[in-house]
Coordinates of C-alpha atoms and ligand atoms in Angstrom, one line a residue:
M1 CA -68.5 108.8 -179.6
T2 CA -69.6 105.8 -177.5
N3 CA -71.3 106.1 -174.0
T4 CA -69.9 103.0 -172.5
T5 CA -66.2 102.4 -172.3
K6 CA -65.0 99.3 -174.1
Y7 CA -62.3 97.0 -172.7
I8 CA -59.7 95.0 -174.5
F9 CA -57.5 92.5 -172.7
V10 CA -54.3 91.5 -173.8
T11 CA -52.9 88.1 -172.6
G12 CA -49.8 86.4 -173.5
G13 CA -49.2 82.6 -174.0
V14 CA -46.2 80.2 -174.8
T15 CA -43.4 82.5 -173.6
S16 CA -42.7 85.9 -172.2
S17 CA -40.9 88.7 -174.1
L18 CA -43.2 88.3 -177.0
G19 CA -43.9 92.2 -177.0
K20 CA -47.5 92.4 -175.6
G21 CA -46.9 96.0 -174.8
I22 CA -45.8 96.9 -178.4
I23 CA -48.8 95.1 -179.8
A24 CA -51.1 97.0 -177.2
A25 CA -49.5 100.2 -178.1
S26 CA -49.7 99.6 -181.8
L27 CA -53.4 98.9 -181.6
A28 CA -54.0 101.7 -179.5
K29 CA -52.3 104.0 -182.0
L30 CA -54.5 102.6 -184.7
L31 CA -57.7 103.2 -182.6
Q32 CA -56.5 106.7 -181.7
G33 CA -55.9 107.4 -185.4
Q34 CA -59.6 106.7 -185.7
G35 CA -60.7 109.3 -183.3
Y36 CA -61.2 107.0 -180.3
R37 CA -59.8 108.1 -176.9
V38 CA -57.7 105.2 -175.9
T39 CA -55.4 104.3 -172.9
I40 CA -53.5 101.3 -172.0
Q41 CA -53.0 99.8 -168.5
K42 CA -50.5 97.2 -167.5
L43 CA -51.2 94.6 -164.7
D44 CA -48.0 92.9 -163.4
P45 CA -48.5 89.8 -161.5
Y46 CA -45.6 90.3 -159.1
I47 CA -45.6 91.0 -155.4
N48 CA -43.6 94.2 -155.3
V49 CA -45.9 97.1 -154.8
D50 CA -44.3 98.9 -157.7
P51 CA -41.2 98.3 -159.8
G52 CA -39.4 101.2 -158.2
T53 CA -37.5 98.8 -155.9
L54 CA -36.6 96.4 -158.7
N55 CA -33.0 96.3 -159.9
P56 CA -32.6 97.0 -163.6
Y57 CA -31.1 93.4 -163.9
E58 CA -34.4 92.1 -162.8
H59 CA -36.9 94.3 -164.7
G60 CA -35.1 96.9 -167.0
E61 CA -35.8 100.5 -166.5
C62 CA -38.3 102.0 -164.1
Y63 CA -40.4 104.4 -165.9
V64 CA -41.8 107.4 -164.1
T65 CA -45.3 109.2 -164.9
E66 CA -46.2 112.9 -164.5
D67 CA -47.9 111.9 -161.1
G68 CA -44.9 110.3 -159.9
A69 CA -45.8 106.5 -160.3
E70 CA -42.8 104.3 -160.6
T71 CA -43.9 102.0 -163.3
D72 CA -43.2 99.1 -165.8
L73 CA -41.2 100.3 -168.9
D74 CA -44.2 99.2 -171.1
L75 CA -45.9 102.5 -170.0
G76 CA -43.1 104.3 -171.8
H77 CA -44.1 102.6 -174.9
Y78 CA -47.7 103.6 -174.4
E79 CA -46.7 107.3 -173.9
R80 CA -44.2 107.3 -176.8
F81 CA -46.7 105.8 -179.2
L82 CA -49.9 107.7 -177.9
N83 CA -48.4 110.9 -176.8
V84 CA -50.8 110.8 -174.0
P85 CA -49.6 110.7 -170.4
T86 CA -50.2 107.8 -168.2
S87 CA -50.7 107.9 -164.4
Q88 CA -50.7 105.8 -161.2
A89 CA -53.8 104.1 -162.4
N90 CA -52.2 102.8 -165.5
N91 CA -49.9 100.3 -163.7
V92 CA -50.9 97.9 -161.1
T93 CA -49.2 95.0 -159.4
T94 CA -50.4 92.0 -157.4
G95 CA -48.5 93.8 -154.4
R96 CA -50.6 96.8 -154.7
I97 CA -53.8 94.8 -155.0
Y98 CA -53.1 92.8 -151.9
Q99 CA -52.0 95.8 -150.3
S100 CA -55.2 97.7 -150.8
V101 CA -57.3 94.5 -149.8
I102 CA -55.3 94.0 -146.8
Q103 CA -55.8 97.7 -145.7
K104 CA -59.3 97.4 -146.3
E105 CA -59.6 94.2 -144.1
R106 CA -57.6 96.0 -141.2
R107 CA -60.3 98.9 -141.4
G108 CA -62.9 96.3 -140.9
E109 CA -64.5 97.1 -144.3
F110 CA -65.2 93.3 -145.0
L111 CA -67.4 93.1 -141.9
G112 CA -66.0 89.9 -140.5
K113 CA -65.9 88.0 -143.8
T114 CA -63.2 85.6 -144.7
V115 CA -61.1 87.4 -147.2
Q116 CA -60.3 85.4 -150.2
V117 CA -58.6 85.5 -153.6
V118 CA -62.1 85.0 -155.1
P119 CA -64.0 87.4 -154.8
H120 CA -61.8 89.9 -152.8
I121 CA -58.6 89.9 -154.8
T122 CA -60.5 89.5 -158.1
N123 CA -62.9 92.3 -157.1
E124 CA -60.1 94.6 -156.4
I125 CA -58.5 93.7 -159.8
K126 CA -61.8 94.4 -161.6
R127 CA -62.0 97.9 -159.6
R128 CA -58.6 98.7 -160.8
V129 CA -59.2 97.8 -164.4
Q130 CA -62.4 100.0 -164.5
I131 CA -60.9 103.1 -162.8
L132 CA -59.6 104.4 -166.1
G133 CA -62.9 103.5 -167.9
K134 CA -65.1 105.2 -165.3
S135 CA -63.1 108.3 -165.4
G136 CA -65.1 109.4 -168.5
D137 CA -61.8 110.1 -170.3
Y138 CA -61.6 107.2 -172.5
D139 CA -63.7 105.3 -175.0
I140 CA -61.5 102.3 -175.0
V141 CA -59.3 100.9 -172.3
I142 CA -56.7 98.1 -173.2
T143 CA -55.4 96.2 -170.3
E144 CA -52.3 94.2 -170.7
I145 CA -51.9 91.3 -168.4
G146 CA -48.2 90.8 -167.6
G147 CA -46.8 87.3 -167.4
T148 CA -47.8 84.1 -169.4
V149 CA -51.1 82.2 -169.3
G150 CA -50.7 79.2 -167.0
D151 CA -48.5 81.1 -164.5
I152 CA -49.7 80.6 -160.9
E153 CA -49.6 84.3 -160.4
S154 CA -51.5 85.2 -163.4
L155 CA -54.6 83.1 -162.3
P156 CA -56.5 85.8 -160.4
Y157 CA -56.1 88.1 -163.2
I158 CA -57.4 85.7 -165.8
E159 CA -60.3 85.1 -163.4
A160 CA -60.9 88.7 -163.1
V161 CA -60.9 88.9 -167.0
R162 CA -63.5 86.0 -167.1
Q163 CA -65.8 87.8 -164.7
L164 CA -65.4 91.2 -166.3
R165 CA -66.4 89.8 -169.7
W166 CA -69.5 88.6 -168.1
D167 CA -70.3 91.7 -166.1
L168 CA -69.5 93.9 -169.1
G169 CA -71.7 92.0 -171.5
E170 CA -71.8 91.4 -175.2
N171 CA -69.6 93.5 -177.5
N172 CA -68.1 95.5 -174.5
G173 CA -64.9 93.4 -173.9
V174 CA -62.5 91.5 -176.2
V175 CA -59.7 89.2 -175.4
I176 CA -56.4 89.3 -177.7
H177 CA -54.1 86.4 -177.0
L178 CA -50.6 87.0 -178.1
T179 CA -48.6 83.7 -178.7
L180 CA -45.7 82.4 -180.6
V181 CA -45.6 80.3 -183.7
P182 CA -42.1 78.9 -183.8
Y183 CA -40.3 78.0 -187.0
L184 CA -38.4 74.6 -186.8
S185 CA -35.5 75.0 -189.3
A186 CA -34.7 71.1 -189.2
A187 CA -38.3 70.5 -190.3
G188 CA -38.6 73.7 -192.2
E189 CA -42.0 74.3 -190.7
L190 CA -44.0 76.6 -188.6
K191 CA -45.6 75.0 -185.6
T192 CA -49.1 75.8 -184.2
K193 CA -49.2 73.4 -181.2
P194 CA -47.7 75.6 -178.7
T195 CA -50.6 78.2 -179.6
Q196 CA -53.1 75.5 -179.4
H197 CA -52.0 74.5 -176.0
S198 CA -51.9 78.1 -174.8
V199 CA -55.4 78.8 -175.9
K200 CA -56.6 75.6 -174.4
T201 CA -54.9 76.7 -171.1
L202 CA -56.9 80.0 -171.3
M203 CA -60.1 78.1 -171.9
E204 CA -59.4 76.0 -168.9
S205 CA -59.9 79.3 -166.9
G206 CA -63.0 80.0 -168.7
V207 CA -61.6 82.6 -171.1
Q208 CA -62.1 82.2 -174.8
A209 CA -59.6 84.3 -177.0
D210 CA -61.4 86.3 -179.5
I211 CA -58.3 87.2 -181.4
L212 CA -54.9 85.5 -181.9
V213 CA -51.9 87.6 -182.5
C214 CA -49.1 85.2 -183.5
R215 CA -45.5 86.4 -183.3
T216 CA -43.5 84.7 -186.0
E217 CA -40.3 84.8 -187.9
H218 CA -41.9 83.7 -191.3
N219 CA -45.2 84.6 -192.9
L220 CA -48.0 82.6 -191.7
P221 CA -49.6 80.8 -194.8
K222 CA -53.3 80.7 -195.4
D223 CA -53.8 77.2 -194.4
L224 CA -51.9 77.6 -191.2
R225 CA -54.3 80.4 -190.2
R226 CA -57.2 78.3 -191.1
K227 CA -55.8 75.6 -189.0
L228 CA -55.3 77.8 -186.0
A229 CA -58.7 79.3 -186.4
L230 CA -60.3 75.9 -186.4
F231 CA -58.5 74.5 -183.4
C232 CA -58.7 77.7 -181.5
N233 CA -62.3 78.6 -181.9
V234 CA -61.6 82.0 -183.6
K235 CA -62.5 83.4 -187.0
E236 CA -60.0 83.2 -189.6
E237 CA -59.7 86.9 -190.0
A238 CA -58.9 87.0 -186.2
V239 CA -55.8 85.2 -186.7
I240 CA -53.2 88.0 -186.8
Q241 CA -49.6 87.6 -187.8
S242 CA -47.1 89.6 -186.0
I243 CA -43.9 89.1 -187.8
D244 CA -40.6 90.2 -186.6
A245 CA -39.9 93.8 -187.4
S246 CA -36.7 95.6 -187.9
T247 CA -38.1 98.5 -185.6
I248 CA -40.9 98.6 -183.2
Y249 CA -42.1 101.6 -184.9
D250 CA -43.1 99.5 -187.8
V251 CA -45.5 97.4 -185.7
P252 CA -48.7 99.9 -186.0
N253 CA -48.4 99.6 -189.8
L254 CA -48.0 95.9 -189.8
M255 CA -51.0 95.5 -187.6
L256 CA -53.0 97.7 -189.9
E257 CA -52.1 95.5 -192.8
E258 CA -53.3 92.5 -190.9
G259 CA -56.6 94.4 -189.8
L260 CA -56.1 94.0 -186.1
D261 CA -58.0 97.4 -185.6
K262 CA -60.7 96.3 -187.9
V263 CA -61.3 93.0 -186.1
V264 CA -61.2 94.5 -182.6
L265 CA -63.7 97.2 -183.6
K266 CA -66.0 94.8 -185.2
K267 CA -66.0 92.7 -182.1
L268 CA -66.7 95.7 -180.0
G269 CA -69.4 96.8 -182.2
L270 CA -67.6 100.2 -182.9
K271 CA -67.2 101.9 -186.3
N272 CA -64.2 101.3 -188.3
S273 CA -62.6 103.7 -190.5
T274 CA -59.0 104.2 -192.0
P275 CA -56.8 105.5 -189.3
D276 CA -55.0 108.8 -189.7
I277 CA -51.4 108.1 -188.6
S278 CA -49.8 110.6 -190.8
I279 CA -47.5 112.1 -188.1
W280 CA -46.4 108.7 -187.1
N281 CA -45.6 107.8 -190.8
K282 CA -43.6 110.9 -191.3
F283 CA -41.5 110.1 -188.4
V284 CA -41.0 106.5 -189.6
H285 CA -40.0 107.6 -192.9
R286 CA -37.4 109.9 -191.4
H287 CA -36.2 107.4 -188.9
K288 CA -35.5 104.9 -191.8
N289 CA -34.0 107.5 -194.2
P290 CA -31.4 109.4 -192.4
K291 CA -29.0 111.8 -194.4
T292 CA -26.1 111.2 -192.0
E293 CA -24.9 109.6 -188.8
V294 CA -23.5 110.6 -185.4
T295 CA -22.1 108.3 -182.7
I296 CA -23.1 109.0 -179.2
G297 CA -21.5 107.3 -176.2
L298 CA -23.9 106.2 -173.5
I299 CA -21.9 105.8 -170.2
G300 CA -23.6 103.6 -167.6
K301 CA -23.3 100.5 -165.6
Y302 CA -26.2 98.5 -167.1
V303 CA -25.1 98.8 -170.6
E304 CA -25.2 95.1 -171.3
L305 CA -29.0 95.2 -170.9
Q306 CA -30.9 96.4 -173.7
D307 CA -34.0 97.5 -171.4
S308 CA -32.1 99.3 -168.6
Y309 CA -31.9 102.6 -170.5
K310 CA -35.0 102.0 -172.6
S311 CA -36.4 105.5 -172.7
I312 CA -33.0 107.3 -173.5
L313 CA -32.5 105.0 -176.4
E314 CA -36.0 105.7 -177.7
A315 CA -35.5 109.4 -177.0
F316 CA -32.4 109.1 -179.2
I317 CA -34.5 107.6 -182.1
H318 CA -37.0 110.4 -181.8
A319 CA -34.4 113.3 -181.9
G320 CA -32.5 111.4 -184.6
A321 CA -35.6 111.3 -186.9
E322 CA -36.0 114.9 -186.0
N323 CA -32.7 115.8 -187.3
E324 CA -32.8 113.3 -190.1
V325 CA -29.6 111.5 -188.7
K326 CA -29.1 108.0 -187.5
V327 CA -28.0 108.0 -183.9
K328 CA -25.6 105.4 -183.4
V329 CA -25.2 104.5 -179.7
E330 CA -22.0 103.2 -178.4
S331 CA -22.5 101.7 -174.9
V332 CA -19.5 102.2 -172.7
H333 CA -19.3 100.4 -169.4
S334 CA -18.5 103.0 -166.7
E335 CA -16.7 100.5 -164.5
Y336 CA -14.0 99.8 -167.0
L337 CA -13.3 103.4 -167.8
N338 CA -10.1 105.1 -166.5
E339 CA -7.7 107.8 -167.4
D340 CA -5.5 105.3 -169.5
N341 CA -8.3 104.1 -171.8
I342 CA -10.5 107.2 -171.9
K343 CA -9.2 108.6 -175.0
L344 CA -9.6 105.3 -176.9
K345 CA -13.1 104.8 -175.6
L346 CA -14.5 108.4 -176.0
G347 CA -12.1 110.1 -178.4
H348 CA -14.0 109.4 -181.5
L349 CA -17.6 110.2 -180.3
D350 CA -19.7 113.1 -181.4
G351 CA -21.5 113.4 -178.1
V352 CA -21.5 111.7 -174.6
L353 CA -24.5 111.0 -172.4
V354 CA -23.7 110.0 -168.8
A355 CA -26.6 107.8 -167.6
P356 CA -28.7 108.0 -164.5
G357 CA -28.2 105.5 -161.7
F358 CA -27.8 104.5 -158.1
G359 CA -24.8 103.5 -155.8
E360 CA -21.2 103.6 -156.0
R361 CA -20.4 101.0 -158.8
G362 CA -18.9 102.6 -161.8
I363 CA -19.1 106.3 -160.7
E364 CA -15.4 107.0 -161.1
G365 CA -15.7 106.1 -164.6
K366 CA -18.5 108.5 -165.1
I367 CA -16.5 111.2 -163.6
T368 CA -13.4 110.5 -165.6
A369 CA -15.7 110.6 -168.7
V370 CA -17.2 114.0 -167.8
K371 CA -13.7 115.3 -167.5
F372 CA -12.6 114.1 -170.8
V373 CA -15.8 115.5 -172.7
R374 CA -15.4 118.8 -170.8
E375 CA -11.7 119.2 -171.6
N376 CA -12.1 118.0 -175.3
N377 CA -15.2 120.1 -176.2
I378 CA -17.4 116.9 -176.8
P379 CA -21.1 117.7 -176.3
F380 CA -22.3 116.3 -173.0
L381 CA -25.7 115.5 -171.6
G382 CA -25.7 114.2 -168.1
I383 CA -29.1 112.9 -166.7
C384 CA -29.8 112.6 -162.8
L385 CA -26.7 110.8 -161.6
G386 CA -24.9 111.9 -164.9
M387 CA -25.5 115.6 -163.9
Q388 CA -24.5 114.9 -160.3
M389 CA -21.2 113.3 -161.6
A390 CA -20.6 116.4 -163.7
V391 CA -20.9 118.6 -160.6
I392 CA -18.5 116.5 -158.8
E393 CA -16.0 116.5 -161.6
F394 CA -16.2 120.2 -161.9
A395 CA -15.7 120.8 -158.2
R396 CA -12.8 118.5 -158.0
N397 CA -10.9 119.5 -161.2
V398 CA -11.9 123.1 -161.6
L399 CA -12.5 124.3 -158.2
E400 CA -9.9 121.9 -157.0
I401 CA -12.0 120.6 -154.0
K402 CA -10.2 117.3 -154.2
D403 CA -12.5 115.4 -151.9
A404 CA -15.7 116.8 -153.5
D405 CA -18.3 113.9 -153.5
S406 CA -21.8 112.9 -153.4
A407 CA -23.2 112.1 -149.9
E408 CA -24.9 109.0 -151.7
M409 CA -21.4 107.5 -152.2
N410 CA -19.5 108.9 -149.3
A411 CA -21.5 110.0 -146.4
N412 CA -18.5 111.3 -144.5
T413 CA -17.0 113.6 -147.2
S414 CA -16.2 117.1 -146.1
N415 CA -17.5 118.5 -149.3
P416 CA -20.8 117.0 -150.3
V417 CA -21.3 118.9 -153.4
I418 CA -24.2 116.6 -154.0
D419 CA -26.2 116.1 -150.9
L420 CA -29.3 114.4 -149.5
M421 CA -32.3 116.6 -150.1
E422 CA -33.6 118.1 -146.8
D423 CA -37.0 116.4 -146.9
Q424 CA -35.2 113.0 -147.7
K425 CA -33.4 112.9 -144.3
S426 CA -36.3 111.5 -142.3
V427 CA -37.1 108.9 -144.9
T428 CA -36.4 105.2 -144.1
D429 CA -38.8 103.3 -146.4
K430 CA -37.2 102.7 -149.9
G431 CA -40.4 102.1 -151.9
G432 CA -42.0 105.3 -153.6
T433 CA -40.3 107.8 -151.2
M434 CA -37.9 109.5 -153.7
R435 CA -38.6 112.8 -155.2
L436 CA -40.9 111.7 -157.9
G437 CA -43.0 113.0 -160.8
A438 CA -43.1 116.3 -162.5
W439 CA -41.8 119.3 -160.9
A440 CA -41.6 123.0 -162.0
C441 CA -38.4 124.4 -163.3
E442 CA -37.6 128.2 -164.2
L443 CA -35.0 128.6 -166.9
K444 CA -32.3 131.4 -167.0
E445 CA -32.6 133.6 -169.9
G446 CA -29.5 133.4 -172.4
S447 CA -28.8 129.7 -171.4
I448 CA -28.7 126.7 -173.7
V449 CA -31.8 125.4 -172.1
Y450 CA -33.7 128.5 -172.5
D451 CA -33.1 128.5 -176.1
L452 CA -33.9 125.0 -176.7
Y453 CA -37.2 124.9 -174.8
N454 CA -38.2 128.2 -176.1
T455 CA -40.0 129.0 -172.8
K456 CA -39.2 130.2 -169.3
S457 CA -41.1 127.6 -167.3
I458 CA -41.0 123.8 -167.8
K459 CA -42.0 120.8 -166.0
E460 CA -39.9 117.7 -166.0
R461 CA -40.1 114.2 -164.2
H462 CA -37.8 113.4 -161.5
R463 CA -36.5 110.4 -159.6
H464 CA -33.8 110.9 -157.0
R465 CA -32.9 111.6 -153.4
Y466 CA -29.8 113.7 -153.9
E467 CA -29.3 117.1 -155.1
F468 CA -26.9 119.9 -156.1
N469 CA -25.8 121.4 -152.7
S470 CA -26.7 125.1 -153.0
N471 CA -23.9 126.0 -150.6
Y472 CA -21.5 125.6 -153.6
K473 CA -23.6 127.4 -156.2
E474 CA -21.7 130.8 -156.1
Q475 CA -18.2 129.2 -156.4
M476 CA -19.4 126.9 -159.2
D477 CA -21.1 129.7 -161.0
A478 CA -18.0 132.1 -160.8
A479 CA -15.8 129.2 -162.1
G480 CA -18.1 128.6 -165.1
M481 CA -20.6 125.8 -164.1
V482 CA -23.8 127.8 -164.2
A483 CA -27.2 126.9 -162.6
T484 CA -29.5 127.5 -165.4
G485 CA -32.6 125.9 -164.1
L486 CA -34.0 126.3 -160.6
N487 CA -37.1 125.0 -158.9
P488 CA -39.3 128.2 -158.4
D489 CA -40.5 127.1 -154.9
T490 CA -37.4 125.6 -153.3
G491 CA -34.5 127.0 -155.2
L492 CA -33.1 123.6 -155.9
V493 CA -30.8 123.4 -158.9
E494 CA -32.2 121.3 -161.6
I495 CA -29.7 122.3 -164.5
V496 CA -26.3 123.0 -164.9
E497 CA -24.3 124.3 -168.0
V498 CA -20.7 124.8 -168.5
S499 CA -20.1 128.1 -170.1
N500 CA -16.9 127.9 -172.1
H501 CA -17.9 124.6 -173.7
P502 CA -19.9 124.2 -176.8
W503 CA -22.7 122.0 -175.4
F504 CA -22.5 120.9 -171.8
V505 CA -25.8 120.3 -170.1
G506 CA -26.5 118.4 -167.0
V507 CA -30.1 117.9 -165.8
Q508 CA -31.4 116.5 -162.4
Y509 CA -34.6 115.4 -164.0
H510 CA -35.2 112.7 -166.6
P511 CA -36.1 114.3 -170.1
E512 CA -36.1 110.8 -171.6
Y513 CA -39.5 110.0 -170.0
K514 CA -41.3 112.8 -172.0
S515 CA -40.0 112.1 -175.3
T516 CA -42.6 110.8 -177.7
V517 CA -42.8 110.2 -181.6
A518 CA -45.1 113.2 -182.0
N519 CA -43.0 115.4 -179.5
P520 CA -39.3 114.4 -179.6
H521 CA -37.7 115.8 -176.5
P522 CA -36.2 119.3 -177.3
L523 CA -33.2 118.5 -175.1
F524 CA -32.3 115.5 -177.0
V525 CA -33.0 117.0 -180.3
A526 CA -30.5 120.0 -179.4
F527 CA -28.0 117.5 -178.0
I528 CA -28.1 115.6 -181.4
K529 CA -27.9 119.0 -183.3
A530 CA -24.8 119.7 -181.2
A531 CA -23.3 116.3 -181.9
L532 CA -23.8 116.9 -185.7
K533 CA -22.1 120.3 -185.3
K534 CA -19.4 118.7 -183.6
K535 CA -19.0 116.0 -186.3
S536 CA -19.0 118.6 -189.2
K537 CA -16.1 120.2 -187.6
K538 CA -13.9 117.1 -187.6
Ligands
LIG601 N1 -28.7 108.2 -157.1 C1 -29.0 109.6 -157.4 C2 -30.1 110.2 -156.4 O1 -30.8 109.4 -155.9 C3 -29.4 109.7 -158.8 C4 -30.7 109.0 -159.3 C5 -31.0 109.0 -160.7 O2 -30.0 108.9 -161.4 N2 -32.2 108.6 -161.2 O3 -30.1 111.4 -156.3

């Protein structure tokens, strides 16, 4: 393999939401399939130190890594495609860059110099880009630059790319520019002008794109590719079309057909062969050829946003393919759920997932949903806040502790069955201070989870401040809500199951973050299996 790490930079032009993350992950998949060790990094040009403090309405789901970084949801795509964990180093924001530079300045490390965007901020960006490369773990690092070329906040990043290409030398860095080729239906034509302008904007910052990936709704004819190549200073073979796909999981093969991997490797002076993506293709085949269908209710308060439960939706796709079943997800807004409409909204479902979340809005609807599925033997998976709502519901309706609540929603309840974790009590800062990342959990023999994980010790990722209050453990246990997963060091309850129910599991952690194409999460796989069983009994 190579001695020097090679760098691929992915920039975006014309508009946001073109799917840079999916293109980066698809390319990485093809390179990984050729035996290269690849990782992907996302640079986000906003001032928040990380997306952990961002509302899902602003930024979609916050993804959490093994080492506890709260990151952009694109890192979820990277892990799902590559089946390789990411880390703190894989997501860097402008806020974090400035934070480190300012800390260095306060420590006097700049020796009295004036601290400036160039070179201090750009140096810090360059250092962050190269951390992964210098680890020795990767042959190729793909760096995706968030935002759109021409944005004020992207400028230092583009400047850092310009300098890095120079520093790295010939054949060690390549720039892929993702753009849009819109189709004007009135004229019946695909238009190249926005791409030409976007490439020109990039050039004004001193960066020449090597490869254009053009998002389009229609096939790009040869003459149009030739025109783009001519006007944008790239080879014709480096004009790659990225046509709208019915699923993101088609994109690696679409990129393979277009030869994106081949052009990239040629530019980097690396050997090109046919990628082995057979496990991937087997998954895609199963995903597209389901034998039957189950309908799962996703109960949450951000259901109108397609990105806010991204990892959960993708985990359903993986688990569906594994079971050869199409998982139809019906989103149910918890704020509008009540005793009067619950049967109408949930009665027909084969399984219900109550989603994670924060704050009071919509929680009574979640509790009502848990009661309905518990009493009607509908398979249930509660994740984080969803698990906490299941505990409250059980305490209120089975143990008859009527004011049972979470201290998050009602700080004054006399029965905080969900309470603030001890080590959270002194925490005042909101950013990066939750219980984050992978924690160990020991499973109880004979439980549903013990069976499906097929092992006693697991590690799962967390993101929360509140926990099952162990003072209620004995009572709950005796009444049929059993703690089947405990943290071996602290005794914290991480999993609950209801014993006289066909499949009722609540987990304090987020299994969805660990589900990948190559490794569908066992909890989701078993949940879908339970839903299938429920359906077959109808
Ligand atoms: N709000 C809850 C807590 O902080 C649950 C968090 C979550 O669902 N991720 O404990």
